[in-house]
Amino acid sequence: MKKLTYIFLFLLSCKLTAQSKITWNSGIDISNNSFSNMHPRIAMDAKGNPLVIWGKMSNESVYFSRWNGTMFTTPVKLNPSWLSIATASWMGPDIAVHGDTIYVVVKRTPESSDTNHIYIISSFNGGITFNAPSRVDLIGDSLSRFPTITTDASGNPIVAFMKFNSLFASSRWVVTKSSDFGSTFSKDAKASGWGNSDEVCDCCPGALLSEGNTSVMLYRNNKVNMRDNWMGISSNNATSFTKGQNIDNNNWMINYCPSSGPDGVIIGDTVYSVFMNGAKVNLRNYLSKSSINGSGVISVSNLTGNIAGLSQQNFPRIASNGNAVAIVWKQSVNSSAQLPILFTNDIRKGFPAMYDTVDLADITNADVAVANGKVFVIWQDDNSGTVKYRSGTFSTTTDIKKIRNNQINIKAFPNPSDDIWHLEGSAISKIITVEVTDISGKQIFLGNPIQNGNLFSFQIDNSSLEIGIYFLKIQTEDTLQTIQLIKK
């Protein structure tokens, strides 16, 4: 792993005050290069452990590996021999997780055949075993590609895919959902077509978001070669998409396909989306902030300012957990690839005026996740031929209990301590786990405490721990509190 470097850049859009810092662990390979590394994607299970999928072009397959607490498991091929998978560096299978339920969606090859469909592969035990693939698209003689997936509040899968007529024309995005955890799916609903344009960019993947009853389809449009990014919005859990809006506003006119799509997260009434656009200079990545129920786009700005030697940026990905948000992307500086990350532990304060560089050289595509005071980054490294992984810890915002309307307020004392940390306080929601990790992220303690109504009292024996800094993470059904502990 190359040495972590810090590059200081002032963002052009506004003055930013958040100064969040990630304490990184060393990077590792998820597996050896015999399993390949195409287009890796990451999601988190109920305990905050990373789950990773990626493709292998030579045998048209998708592989899965999970973190078991100490290491990544040996990759498992998810598709049976009859189901060849469409995958490349710029597109491929997608993953969504709800608790211990895992969904992976794939497109059978060749994509241009109306007898080849989109399938979902499910696990209901955290990825220990997977069920046989089940067909998703109900499209007659139409064609499909680019499946992407999310889950609703009940854990049912919602799947979006690009749909074409039998001549591989009339490209549009549609969404279908399941009410029986992936066994069957509804008739698809059209999610694109906004801005007086029926056609979408037919070689650009999209992203599907869900929060409560709100579903958002992010996609790149194609209005007579104007290829800005848009979103379709549903307020009835993806049953229908009744409005849409431009999230880009760069008016990028090109007569070729950029093979790059948007990604996003929903926080409250706001969609934060990232995408590549080449309207003003060479290919650059942008962050858009848009209101779901309000007046539309609030702001669109470059991820970075001017960088000496920067030739292009591409493939941005964004993830959030509460108000913590991370963005990763690929950029080329002086003909060398870089994997930067922008991170804030409170998006209301914006991003800091600097980004970290997770890795240097040989980066093709990356993904990011945020959970329980940790950031997780994976990427396709074409020098080693492997999927690489790196994680880091950060301090959560001190006013998280105010953000969550005082749903959790736990204190630890004495702190520092040389024998026992006493935990006392209140939590409106049920406390799921109490976890202690060291500064490297290694789990030291995991417990399932008992509450007395809203009141909470617990003790952790630290007498056998080494002197140093630890992190206490109290996870409820809908929020997280992190406290720094000191063993003296």
Short mmCIF file of C-alpha atoms in Angstrom, two decimals:
data_model
loop_
_atom_site.label_atom_id
_atom_site.label_comp_id
_atom_site.label_asym_id
_atom_site.label_seq_id
_atom_site.Cartn_x
_atom_site.Cartn_y
_atom_site.Cartn_z
CA MET A 1 0.00 0.00 0.00
CA LYS A 2 1.27 3.41 -0.94
CA LYS A 3 1.75 6.00 1.77
CA LEU A 4 -1.37 8.00 2.60
CA THR A 5 -0.97 11.53 1.36
CA TYR A 6 -2.97 14.67 1.99
CA ILE A 7 -3.66 17.13 -0.79
CA PHE A 8 -5.00 20.51 0.30
CA LEU A 9 -7.49 22.07 -2.05
CA PHE A 10 -10.01 24.85 -1.63
CA LEU A 11 -13.43 24.02 -2.98
CA LEU A 12 -14.85 26.68 -5.26
CA SER A 13 -18.46 26.62 -4.17
CA CYS A 14 -18.47 27.84 -0.56
CA LYS A 15 -16.52 28.18 2.66
CA LEU A 16 -16.51 24.87 4.49
CA THR A 17 -16.09 24.37 8.19
CA ALA A 18 -16.16 20.62 8.75
CA GLN A 19 -12.68 19.27 9.50
CA SER A 20 -13.37 15.55 9.86
CA LYS A 21 -10.41 13.21 9.85
CA ILE A 22 -10.26 9.51 9.10
CA THR A 23 -7.75 7.34 10.94
CA TRP A 24 -6.86 4.76 8.29
CA ASN A 25 -5.90 1.11 8.60
CA SER A 26 -3.50 -0.54 6.17
CA GLY A 27 -4.99 -1.72 2.87
CA ILE A 28 -5.40 -5.39 1.97
CA ASP A 29 -6.44 -7.55 -0.98
CA ILE A 30 -9.87 -9.10 -0.54
CA SER A 31 -8.65 -12.18 -2.42
CA ASN A 32 -5.98 -13.25 -4.87
CA ASN A 33 -6.14 -12.25 -8.53
CA SER A 34 -7.50 -15.60 -9.72
CA PHE A 35 -10.96 -14.25 -8.81
CA SER A 36 -10.45 -11.03 -10.84
CA ASN A 37 -11.68 -7.57 -9.77
CA MET A 38 -14.24 -6.02 -12.15
CA HIS A 39 -16.50 -3.18 -10.90
CA PRO A 40 -16.52 -3.96 -7.14
CA ARG A 41 -19.49 -2.91 -4.99
CA ILE A 42 -19.80 -2.80 -1.20
CA ALA A 43 -22.68 -2.89 1.31
CA MET A 44 -22.90 -3.33 5.09
CA ASP A 45 -24.66 -6.04 7.12
CA ALA A 46 -26.59 -5.51 10.37
CA LYS A 47 -23.40 -5.61 12.45
CA GLY A 48 -21.53 -3.12 10.28
CA ASN A 49 -19.42 -5.72 8.48
CA PRO A 50 -18.61 -5.12 4.79
CA LEU A 51 -20.03 -7.36 2.08
CA VAL A 52 -18.40 -7.13 -1.35
CA ILE A 53 -19.27 -8.32 -4.87
CA TRP A 54 -17.37 -8.00 -8.14
CA GLY A 55 -17.26 -9.51 -11.61
CA LYS A 56 -14.90 -11.70 -13.59
CA MET A 57 -15.06 -11.17 -17.36
CA SER A 58 -13.26 -14.35 -18.46
CA ASN A 59 -16.03 -16.61 -17.10
CA GLU A 60 -18.82 -13.99 -16.93
CA SER A 61 -19.37 -14.48 -13.21
CA VAL A 62 -20.07 -12.53 -10.03
CA TYR A 63 -18.19 -13.26 -6.79
CA PHE A 64 -19.09 -12.51 -3.18
CA SER A 65 -16.95 -12.17 -0.05
CA ARG A 66 -17.85 -11.04 3.47
CA TRP A 67 -15.86 -9.80 6.44
CA ASN A 68 -16.16 -12.39 9.23
CA GLY A 69 -14.70 -10.20 11.98
CA THR A 70 -11.04 -10.90 11.27
CA MET A 71 -10.73 -11.38 7.50
CA PHE A 72 -12.59 -11.65 4.21
CA THR A 73 -13.97 -15.08 3.42
CA THR A 74 -12.89 -17.04 0.35
CA PRO A 75 -14.90 -15.65 -2.59
CA VAL A 76 -18.00 -17.57 -3.62
CA LYS A 77 -19.28 -17.64 -7.20
CA LEU A 78 -22.96 -16.69 -7.02
CA ASN A 79 -24.18 -17.47 -10.54
CA PRO A 80 -24.80 -21.06 -11.71
CA SER A 81 -23.26 -22.26 -14.96
CA TRP A 82 -26.35 -21.46 -17.05
CA LEU A 83 -26.37 -17.81 -15.95
CA SER A 84 -23.54 -15.89 -17.61
CA ILE A 85 -23.16 -12.37 -16.15
CA ALA A 86 -22.63 -9.02 -17.87
CA THR A 87 -19.69 -7.31 -16.18
CA ALA A 88 -16.93 -4.86 -17.07
CA SER A 89 -14.85 -2.21 -15.33
CA TRP A 90 -17.59 0.43 -15.79
CA MET A 91 -20.73 -1.64 -15.10
CA GLY A 92 -21.84 -4.90 -13.56
CA PRO A 93 -23.90 -6.56 -10.82
CA ASP A 94 -25.26 -4.53 -7.89
CA ILE A 95 -25.87 -5.34 -4.20
CA ALA A 96 -28.27 -4.17 -1.48
CA VAL A 97 -28.52 -5.30 2.15
CA HIS A 98 -31.20 -5.04 4.81
CA GLY A 99 -30.10 -6.51 8.12
CA ASP A 100 -28.89 -10.03 7.30
CA THR A 101 -30.78 -10.17 4.01
CA ILE A 102 -28.58 -9.73 0.92
CA TYR A 103 -29.75 -9.15 -2.63
CA VAL A 104 -27.52 -9.25 -5.72
CA VAL A 105 -28.95 -8.35 -9.14
CA VAL A 106 -27.32 -9.44 -12.40
CA LYS A 107 -27.96 -9.30 -16.16
CA ARG A 108 -27.57 -12.43 -18.23
CA THR A 109 -25.47 -12.23 -21.41
CA PRO A 110 -25.71 -11.53 -24.24
CA GLU A 111 -27.54 -8.38 -23.23
CA SER A 112 -29.07 -7.88 -26.68
CA SER A 113 -31.17 -11.07 -26.52
CA ASP A 114 -34.82 -10.82 -25.45
CA THR A 115 -34.54 -14.30 -23.91
CA ASN A 116 -31.85 -13.14 -21.47
CA HIS A 117 -33.18 -11.45 -18.38
CA ILE A 118 -32.30 -9.79 -15.10
CA TYR A 119 -32.07 -12.06 -12.07
CA ILE A 120 -31.86 -11.62 -8.31
CA ILE A 121 -29.77 -13.86 -6.06
CA SER A 122 -30.73 -13.70 -2.37
CA SER A 123 -29.31 -14.69 0.99
CA PHE A 124 -31.27 -14.56 4.24
CA ASN A 125 -28.45 -15.53 6.60
CA GLY A 126 -25.87 -12.82 6.05
CA GLY A 127 -24.23 -14.41 3.01
CA ILE A 128 -23.48 -17.83 4.47
CA THR A 129 -25.65 -19.41 1.78
CA PHE A 130 -27.46 -18.05 -1.29
CA ASN A 131 -30.68 -19.13 -2.97
CA ALA A 132 -31.08 -20.00 -6.64
CA PRO A 133 -31.50 -17.01 -8.98
CA SER A 134 -35.02 -15.67 -9.53
CA ARG A 135 -36.12 -13.68 -12.57
CA VAL A 136 -36.87 -9.98 -12.04
CA ASP A 137 -37.92 -8.41 -15.35
CA LEU A 138 -41.33 -9.13 -16.92
CA ILE A 139 -40.74 -7.52 -20.29
CA GLY A 140 -42.07 -9.70 -23.09
CA ASP A 141 -39.94 -9.14 -26.19
CA SER A 142 -38.22 -6.04 -24.78
CA LEU A 143 -34.55 -5.92 -23.81
CA SER A 144 -32.95 -4.98 -20.49
CA ARG A 145 -29.60 -4.11 -18.97
CA PHE A 146 -27.87 -2.26 -16.08
CA PRO A 147 -29.79 -3.59 -13.04
CA THR A 148 -29.43 -1.60 -9.81
CA ILE A 149 -31.07 -2.36 -6.47
CA THR A 150 -32.12 -0.94 -3.13
CA THR A 151 -34.51 -2.08 -0.38
CA ASP A 152 -37.62 -0.56 1.14
CA ALA A 153 -38.22 -0.04 4.87
CA SER A 154 -39.47 -3.64 5.22
CA GLY A 155 -36.45 -5.18 3.54
CA ASN A 156 -38.13 -5.98 0.23
CA PRO A 157 -36.01 -5.43 -2.90
CA ILE A 158 -36.70 -2.62 -5.37
CA VAL A 159 -34.92 -3.05 -8.70
CA ALA A 160 -34.36 -0.58 -11.52
CA PHE A 161 -33.09 -1.43 -14.97
CA MET A 162 -32.79 0.11 -18.41
CA LYS A 163 -35.42 -1.11 -20.84
CA PHE A 164 -35.39 -1.10 -24.66
CA ASN A 165 -37.74 -2.17 -27.41
CA SER A 166 -36.95 -5.27 -29.47
CA LEU A 167 -34.67 -3.21 -31.75
CA PHE A 168 -32.51 -2.05 -28.81
CA ALA A 169 -33.96 1.46 -29.10
CA SER A 170 -36.34 3.62 -27.02
CA SER A 171 -34.06 3.47 -23.95
CA ARG A 172 -35.72 4.32 -20.62
CA TRP A 173 -35.38 3.51 -16.93
CA VAL A 174 -38.04 1.42 -15.21
CA VAL A 175 -38.48 0.23 -11.63
CA THR A 176 -40.07 -2.94 -10.27
CA LYS A 177 -40.55 -4.04 -6.68
CA SER A 178 -41.23 -7.16 -4.66
CA SER A 179 -43.51 -7.66 -1.67
CA ASP A 180 -42.33 -11.22 -0.93
CA PHE A 181 -38.57 -10.65 -0.53
CA GLY A 182 -37.62 -11.27 -4.12
CA SER A 183 -39.75 -14.27 -5.03
CA THR A 184 -41.94 -12.27 -7.42
CA PHE A 185 -41.89 -8.74 -8.84
CA SER A 186 -44.51 -6.22 -9.95
CA LYS A 187 -44.98 -4.83 -13.42
CA ASP A 188 -42.32 -2.20 -13.99
CA ALA A 189 -43.07 1.53 -13.72
CA LYS A 190 -41.30 4.08 -15.92
CA ALA A 191 -39.02 6.35 -13.87
CA SER A 192 -37.34 8.43 -16.61
CA GLY A 193 -38.68 10.62 -19.41
CA TRP A 194 -38.53 13.98 -17.63
CA GLY A 195 -37.39 17.20 -19.29
CA ASN A 196 -39.22 16.49 -22.56
CA SER A 197 -36.84 13.64 -23.37
CA ASP A 198 -37.98 10.03 -23.71
CA GLU A 199 -34.48 8.70 -24.43
CA VAL A 200 -31.83 8.11 -21.78
CA CYS A 201 -28.10 7.61 -22.23
CA ASP A 202 -28.19 3.98 -23.30
CA CYS A 203 -24.69 3.02 -22.10
CA CYS A 204 -24.76 4.82 -18.73
CA PRO A 205 -25.62 2.91 -15.53
CA GLY A 206 -27.99 4.50 -13.00
CA ALA A 207 -28.63 4.39 -9.26
CA LEU A 208 -31.82 3.71 -7.30
CA LEU A 209 -32.33 5.25 -3.82
CA SER A 210 -34.98 4.58 -1.18
CA GLU A 211 -35.86 6.23 2.14
CA GLY A 212 -39.23 5.57 3.78
CA ASN A 213 -41.87 5.83 1.04
CA THR A 214 -39.61 7.95 -1.17
CA SER A 215 -37.78 6.36 -4.10
CA VAL A 216 -35.42 8.25 -6.41
CA MET A 217 -34.08 7.04 -9.76
CA LEU A 218 -30.84 8.77 -10.78
CA TYR A 219 -29.88 8.52 -14.46
CA ARG A 220 -28.09 10.26 -17.31
CA ASN A 221 -30.45 11.68 -19.90
CA ASN A 222 -30.05 11.96 -23.67
CA LYS A 223 -32.01 14.87 -25.09
CA VAL A 224 -30.65 15.04 -28.64
CA ASN A 225 -27.11 14.42 -27.33
CA MET A 226 -27.48 16.63 -24.22
CA ARG A 227 -26.41 14.17 -21.53
CA ASP A 228 -26.99 15.82 -18.17
CA ASN A 229 -28.17 13.86 -15.11
CA TRP A 230 -31.75 13.73 -13.86
CA MET A 231 -33.81 12.10 -11.16
CA GLY A 232 -37.29 10.56 -11.21
CA ILE A 233 -39.16 10.75 -7.90
CA SER A 234 -41.75 8.42 -6.35
CA SER A 235 -43.62 9.16 -3.12
CA ASN A 236 -45.43 5.81 -2.95
CA ASN A 237 -42.59 3.32 -2.47
CA ALA A 238 -41.73 2.98 -6.18
CA THR A 239 -45.26 2.16 -7.33
CA SER A 240 -45.21 5.15 -9.69
CA PHE A 241 -42.84 8.01 -10.49
CA THR A 242 -44.89 11.17 -10.80
CA LYS A 243 -42.24 13.87 -11.12
CA GLY A 244 -38.64 14.42 -12.09
CA GLN A 245 -36.02 17.14 -12.24
CA ASN A 246 -32.59 18.01 -13.58
CA ILE A 247 -29.85 17.60 -10.97
CA ASP A 248 -27.00 18.63 -13.25
CA ASN A 249 -27.64 21.86 -15.20
CA ASN A 250 -24.30 21.73 -17.08
CA ASN A 251 -25.90 21.29 -20.55
CA TRP A 252 -23.28 18.80 -21.73
CA MET A 253 -23.58 18.22 -25.48
CA ILE A 254 -21.72 15.15 -26.78
CA ASN A 255 -22.39 12.77 -29.66
CA TYR A 256 -20.80 9.72 -28.02
CA CYS A 257 -21.65 7.66 -24.96
CA PRO A 258 -19.68 8.47 -21.76
CA SER A 259 -20.38 5.09 -20.08
CA SER A 260 -20.61 6.74 -16.66
CA GLY A 261 -23.66 7.36 -14.49
CA PRO A 262 -24.66 9.11 -11.25
CA ASP A 263 -24.79 7.90 -7.66
CA GLY A 264 -26.54 9.42 -4.66
CA VAL A 265 -27.91 9.32 -1.11
CA ILE A 266 -31.07 10.66 0.52
CA ILE A 267 -30.71 12.64 3.76
CA GLY A 268 -33.98 14.11 4.97
CA ASP A 269 -35.61 15.96 2.08
CA THR A 270 -32.32 16.29 0.20
CA VAL A 271 -30.71 14.13 -2.49
CA TYR A 272 -26.93 14.45 -2.62
CA SER A 273 -25.78 13.11 -5.97
CA VAL A 274 -22.39 12.78 -7.67
CA PHE A 275 -21.67 12.43 -11.37
CA MET A 276 -19.16 13.12 -14.12
CA ASN A 277 -19.72 15.89 -16.66
CA GLY A 278 -17.51 17.31 -19.41
CA ALA A 279 -19.40 20.43 -20.39
CA LYS A 280 -16.98 23.07 -19.11
CA VAL A 281 -13.54 21.44 -19.16
CA ASN A 282 -12.20 17.95 -19.47
CA LEU A 283 -14.15 15.29 -17.58
CA ARG A 284 -14.83 16.51 -14.02
CA ASN A 285 -16.87 15.18 -11.11
CA TYR A 286 -19.65 17.19 -9.46
CA LEU A 287 -21.72 17.19 -6.28
CA SER A 288 -25.37 18.18 -6.62
CA LYS A 289 -27.71 19.05 -3.77
CA SER A 290 -31.41 18.82 -4.67
CA SER A 291 -34.67 19.09 -2.77
CA ILE A 292 -37.14 16.23 -3.20
CA ASN A 293 -40.28 18.14 -2.25
CA GLY A 294 -39.12 21.70 -2.84
CA SER A 295 -37.86 23.74 -5.74
CA GLY A 296 -35.35 21.28 -7.19
CA VAL A 297 -31.61 21.87 -7.51
CA ILE A 298 -30.09 23.80 -4.61
CA SER A 299 -26.46 23.75 -5.77
CA VAL A 300 -24.10 22.03 -8.21
CA SER A 301 -20.33 22.30 -7.65
CA ASN A 302 -17.06 20.61 -8.59
CA LEU A 303 -15.72 18.08 -6.11
CA THR A 304 -12.32 19.78 -6.28
CA GLY A 305 -10.79 23.01 -7.43
CA ASN A 306 -7.98 23.37 -9.94
CA ILE A 307 -5.28 20.73 -9.57
CA ALA A 308 -1.96 21.02 -11.37
CA GLY A 309 -1.68 18.17 -13.88
CA LEU A 310 -5.32 17.05 -13.52
CA SER A 311 -6.55 15.64 -16.85
CA GLN A 312 -9.80 13.90 -15.91
CA GLN A 313 -12.07 12.60 -13.15
CA ASN A 314 -14.68 9.85 -13.36
CA PHE A 315 -16.72 7.16 -11.58
CA PRO A 316 -17.72 9.04 -8.39
CA ARG A 317 -19.49 7.10 -5.62
CA ILE A 318 -21.15 8.43 -2.47
CA ALA A 319 -22.31 6.84 0.80
CA SER A 320 -23.81 8.07 4.05
CA ASN A 321 -24.64 6.99 7.57
CA GLY A 322 -26.73 9.53 9.45
CA ASN A 323 -25.12 12.87 8.61
CA ALA A 324 -21.70 11.37 7.83
CA VAL A 325 -21.00 11.36 4.07
CA ALA A 326 -18.07 10.05 2.01
CA ILE A 327 -17.31 10.44 -1.71
CA VAL A 328 -14.67 8.51 -3.66
CA TRP A 329 -13.71 8.75 -7.32
CA LYS A 330 -10.94 8.13 -9.83
CA GLN A 331 -8.80 10.96 -11.17
CA SER A 332 -5.70 11.21 -13.31
CA VAL A 333 -2.97 13.67 -12.30
CA ASN A 334 0.19 13.91 -14.40
CA SER A 335 -0.90 10.70 -16.16
CA SER A 336 -1.09 8.79 -12.86
CA ALA A 337 -4.34 7.46 -11.39
CA GLN A 338 -5.41 8.51 -7.90
CA LEU A 339 -8.20 7.41 -5.54
CA PRO A 340 -9.27 10.47 -3.52
CA ILE A 341 -11.91 10.62 -0.78
CA LEU A 342 -13.89 13.58 0.53
CA PHE A 343 -15.43 13.00 3.95
CA THR A 344 -17.46 14.90 6.51
CA ASN A 345 -18.99 13.61 9.70
CA ASP A 346 -21.74 16.23 9.38
CA ILE A 347 -22.98 17.09 5.89
CA ARG A 348 -24.78 20.15 7.27
CA LYS A 349 -21.32 21.70 7.72
CA GLY A 350 -20.19 20.77 4.22
CA PHE A 351 -16.94 19.06 3.27
CA PRO A 352 -13.46 20.04 4.47
CA ALA A 353 -11.11 22.02 2.24
CA MET A 354 -8.93 18.97 1.63
CA TYR A 355 -9.26 15.40 0.49
CA ASP A 356 -7.36 12.29 1.48
CA THR A 357 -5.76 10.07 -1.14
CA VAL A 358 -6.64 6.46 -0.34
CA ASP A 359 -4.33 5.00 -2.97
CA LEU A 360 -2.14 5.95 -5.92
CA ALA A 361 -1.81 4.35 -9.39
CA ASP A 362 -3.71 1.53 -11.11
CA ILE A 363 -7.19 2.52 -9.87
CA THR A 364 -10.02 1.87 -12.30
CA ASN A 365 -13.27 1.84 -10.32
CA ALA A 366 -14.08 2.24 -6.61
CA ASP A 367 -16.93 2.14 -4.10
CA VAL A 368 -17.46 3.39 -0.54
CA ALA A 369 -19.62 2.67 2.51
CA VAL A 370 -20.05 4.36 5.89
CA ALA A 371 -21.31 2.67 9.07
CA ASN A 372 -20.85 2.81 12.84
CA GLY A 373 -18.08 5.41 12.88
CA LYS A 374 -16.13 3.74 10.07
CA VAL A 375 -15.46 4.40 6.39
CA PHE A 376 -14.88 1.48 4.00
CA VAL A 377 -13.33 1.82 0.54
CA ILE A 378 -12.85 -0.87 -2.10
CA TRP A 379 -11.38 -0.50 -5.56
CA GLN A 380 -10.40 -2.30 -8.72
CA ASP A 381 -6.59 -2.37 -8.91
CA ASP A 382 -5.42 -3.41 -12.35
CA ASN A 383 -1.76 -3.77 -11.43
CA SER A 384 -2.38 -6.57 -8.92
CA GLY A 385 -5.59 -7.76 -10.61
CA THR A 386 -7.34 -7.75 -7.23
CA VAL A 387 -10.09 -5.94 -5.36
CA LYS A 388 -8.38 -3.88 -2.67
CA TYR A 389 -9.92 -2.83 0.64
CA ARG A 390 -9.15 -0.17 3.20
CA SER A 391 -11.09 1.05 6.24
CA GLY A 392 -10.76 3.87 8.71
CA THR A 393 -12.45 5.29 11.79
CA PHE A 394 -13.79 8.75 12.51
CA SER A 395 -15.37 10.62 15.39
CA THR A 396 -19.11 11.05 15.06
CA THR A 397 -20.69 14.45 15.59
CA THR A 398 -21.03 15.39 19.24
CA ASP A 399 -24.62 16.55 18.80
CA ILE A 400 -25.96 13.32 17.32
CA LYS A 401 -28.50 13.03 20.14
CA LYS A 402 -29.89 16.45 19.16
CA ILE A 403 -30.11 15.36 15.53
CA ARG A 404 -32.15 12.37 16.57
CA ASN A 405 -34.43 14.35 18.91
CA ASN A 406 -32.71 13.05 22.02
CA GLN A 407 -33.45 9.42 21.11
CA ILE A 408 -30.16 8.32 22.69
CA ASN A 409 -28.06 9.90 25.42
CA ILE A 410 -25.55 7.58 27.08
CA LYS A 411 -22.58 8.64 29.24
CA ALA A 412 -19.48 6.64 30.19
CA PHE A 413 -17.68 7.18 33.52
CA PRO A 414 -15.09 7.26 34.89
CA ASN A 415 -13.29 8.11 31.69
CA PRO A 416 -10.28 7.61 31.78
CA SER A 417 -10.64 4.38 33.76
CA ASP A 418 -8.30 1.59 34.82
CA ASP A 419 -10.88 -1.07 35.76
CA ILE A 420 -14.52 -0.52 34.76
CA TRP A 421 -16.43 1.85 32.49
CA HIS A 422 -19.95 2.48 33.80
CA LEU A 423 -22.52 3.30 31.14
CA GLU A 424 -25.73 5.08 32.09
CA GLY A 425 -28.36 7.07 30.25
CA SER A 426 -31.53 6.74 28.21
CA ALA A 427 -32.53 5.59 24.75
CA ILE A 428 -36.03 5.90 23.33
CA SER A 429 -35.36 3.20 20.73
CA LYS A 430 -34.34 -0.35 21.59
CA ILE A 431 -30.58 -0.78 22.03
CA ILE A 432 -29.38 -3.53 19.70
CA THR A 433 -25.67 -3.82 20.52
CA VAL A 434 -22.92 -2.28 22.60
CA GLU A 435 -19.51 -2.58 20.92
CA VAL A 436 -16.00 -1.54 21.91
CA THR A 437 -13.23 -1.35 19.30
CA ASP A 438 -9.60 -0.34 19.51
CA ILE A 439 -8.19 2.54 17.45
CA SER A 440 -7.49 0.17 14.51
CA GLY A 441 -11.14 -0.88 14.37
CA LYS A 442 -10.61 -4.33 15.92
CA GLN A 443 -13.58 -5.46 17.98
CA ILE A 444 -12.75 -5.81 21.68
CA PHE A 445 -16.22 -6.32 23.11
CA LEU A 446 -19.74 -6.95 21.78
CA GLY A 447 -22.80 -7.24 24.00
CA ASN A 448 -26.60 -7.18 23.88
CA PRO A 449 -27.66 -5.24 26.99
CA ILE A 450 -31.08 -5.21 28.64
CA GLN A 451 -33.00 -1.95 28.96
CA ASN A 452 -35.37 -1.00 31.76
CA GLY A 453 -37.88 0.94 29.72
CA ASN A 454 -35.98 3.90 28.30
CA LEU A 455 -33.29 3.70 30.97
CA PHE A 456 -29.97 2.04 30.33
CA SER A 457 -27.23 0.89 32.70
CA PHE A 458 -24.27 -1.31 31.85
CA GLN A 459 -20.68 -2.04 32.87
CA ILE A 460 -17.62 -2.99 30.81
CA ASP A 461 -14.55 -4.48 32.48
CA ASN A 462 -11.41 -2.95 30.96
CA SER A 463 -8.86 -4.28 33.46
CA SER A 464 -7.24 -6.60 30.92
CA LEU A 465 -7.00 -4.00 28.14
CA GLU A 466 -3.83 -2.21 27.20
CA ILE A 467 -3.51 1.48 27.97
CA GLY A 468 -4.84 3.56 25.09
CA ILE A 469 -7.88 4.92 23.22
CA TYR A 470 -10.97 2.85 22.46
CA PHE A 471 -14.34 3.57 20.87
CA LEU A 472 -17.70 2.68 22.41
CA LYS A 473 -20.54 2.31 19.88
CA ILE A 474 -24.13 2.02 21.09
CA GLN A 475 -26.44 0.98 18.25
CA THR A 476 -30.21 1.36 18.56
CA GLU A 477 -32.88 0.44 16.05
CA ASP A 478 -32.51 3.78 14.29
CA THR A 479 -29.40 5.61 15.44
CA LEU A 480 -25.86 5.31 16.76
CA GLN A 481 -23.88 7.00 19.51
CA THR A 482 -20.10 6.77 19.58
CA ILE A 483 -18.02 7.67 22.66
CA GLN A 484 -14.25 7.80 22.91
CA LEU A 485 -13.00 5.77 25.88
CA ILE A 486 -9.59 6.00 27.51
CA LYS A 487 -7.93 3.14 29.41
CA LYS A 488 -5.30 4.42 31.80
#
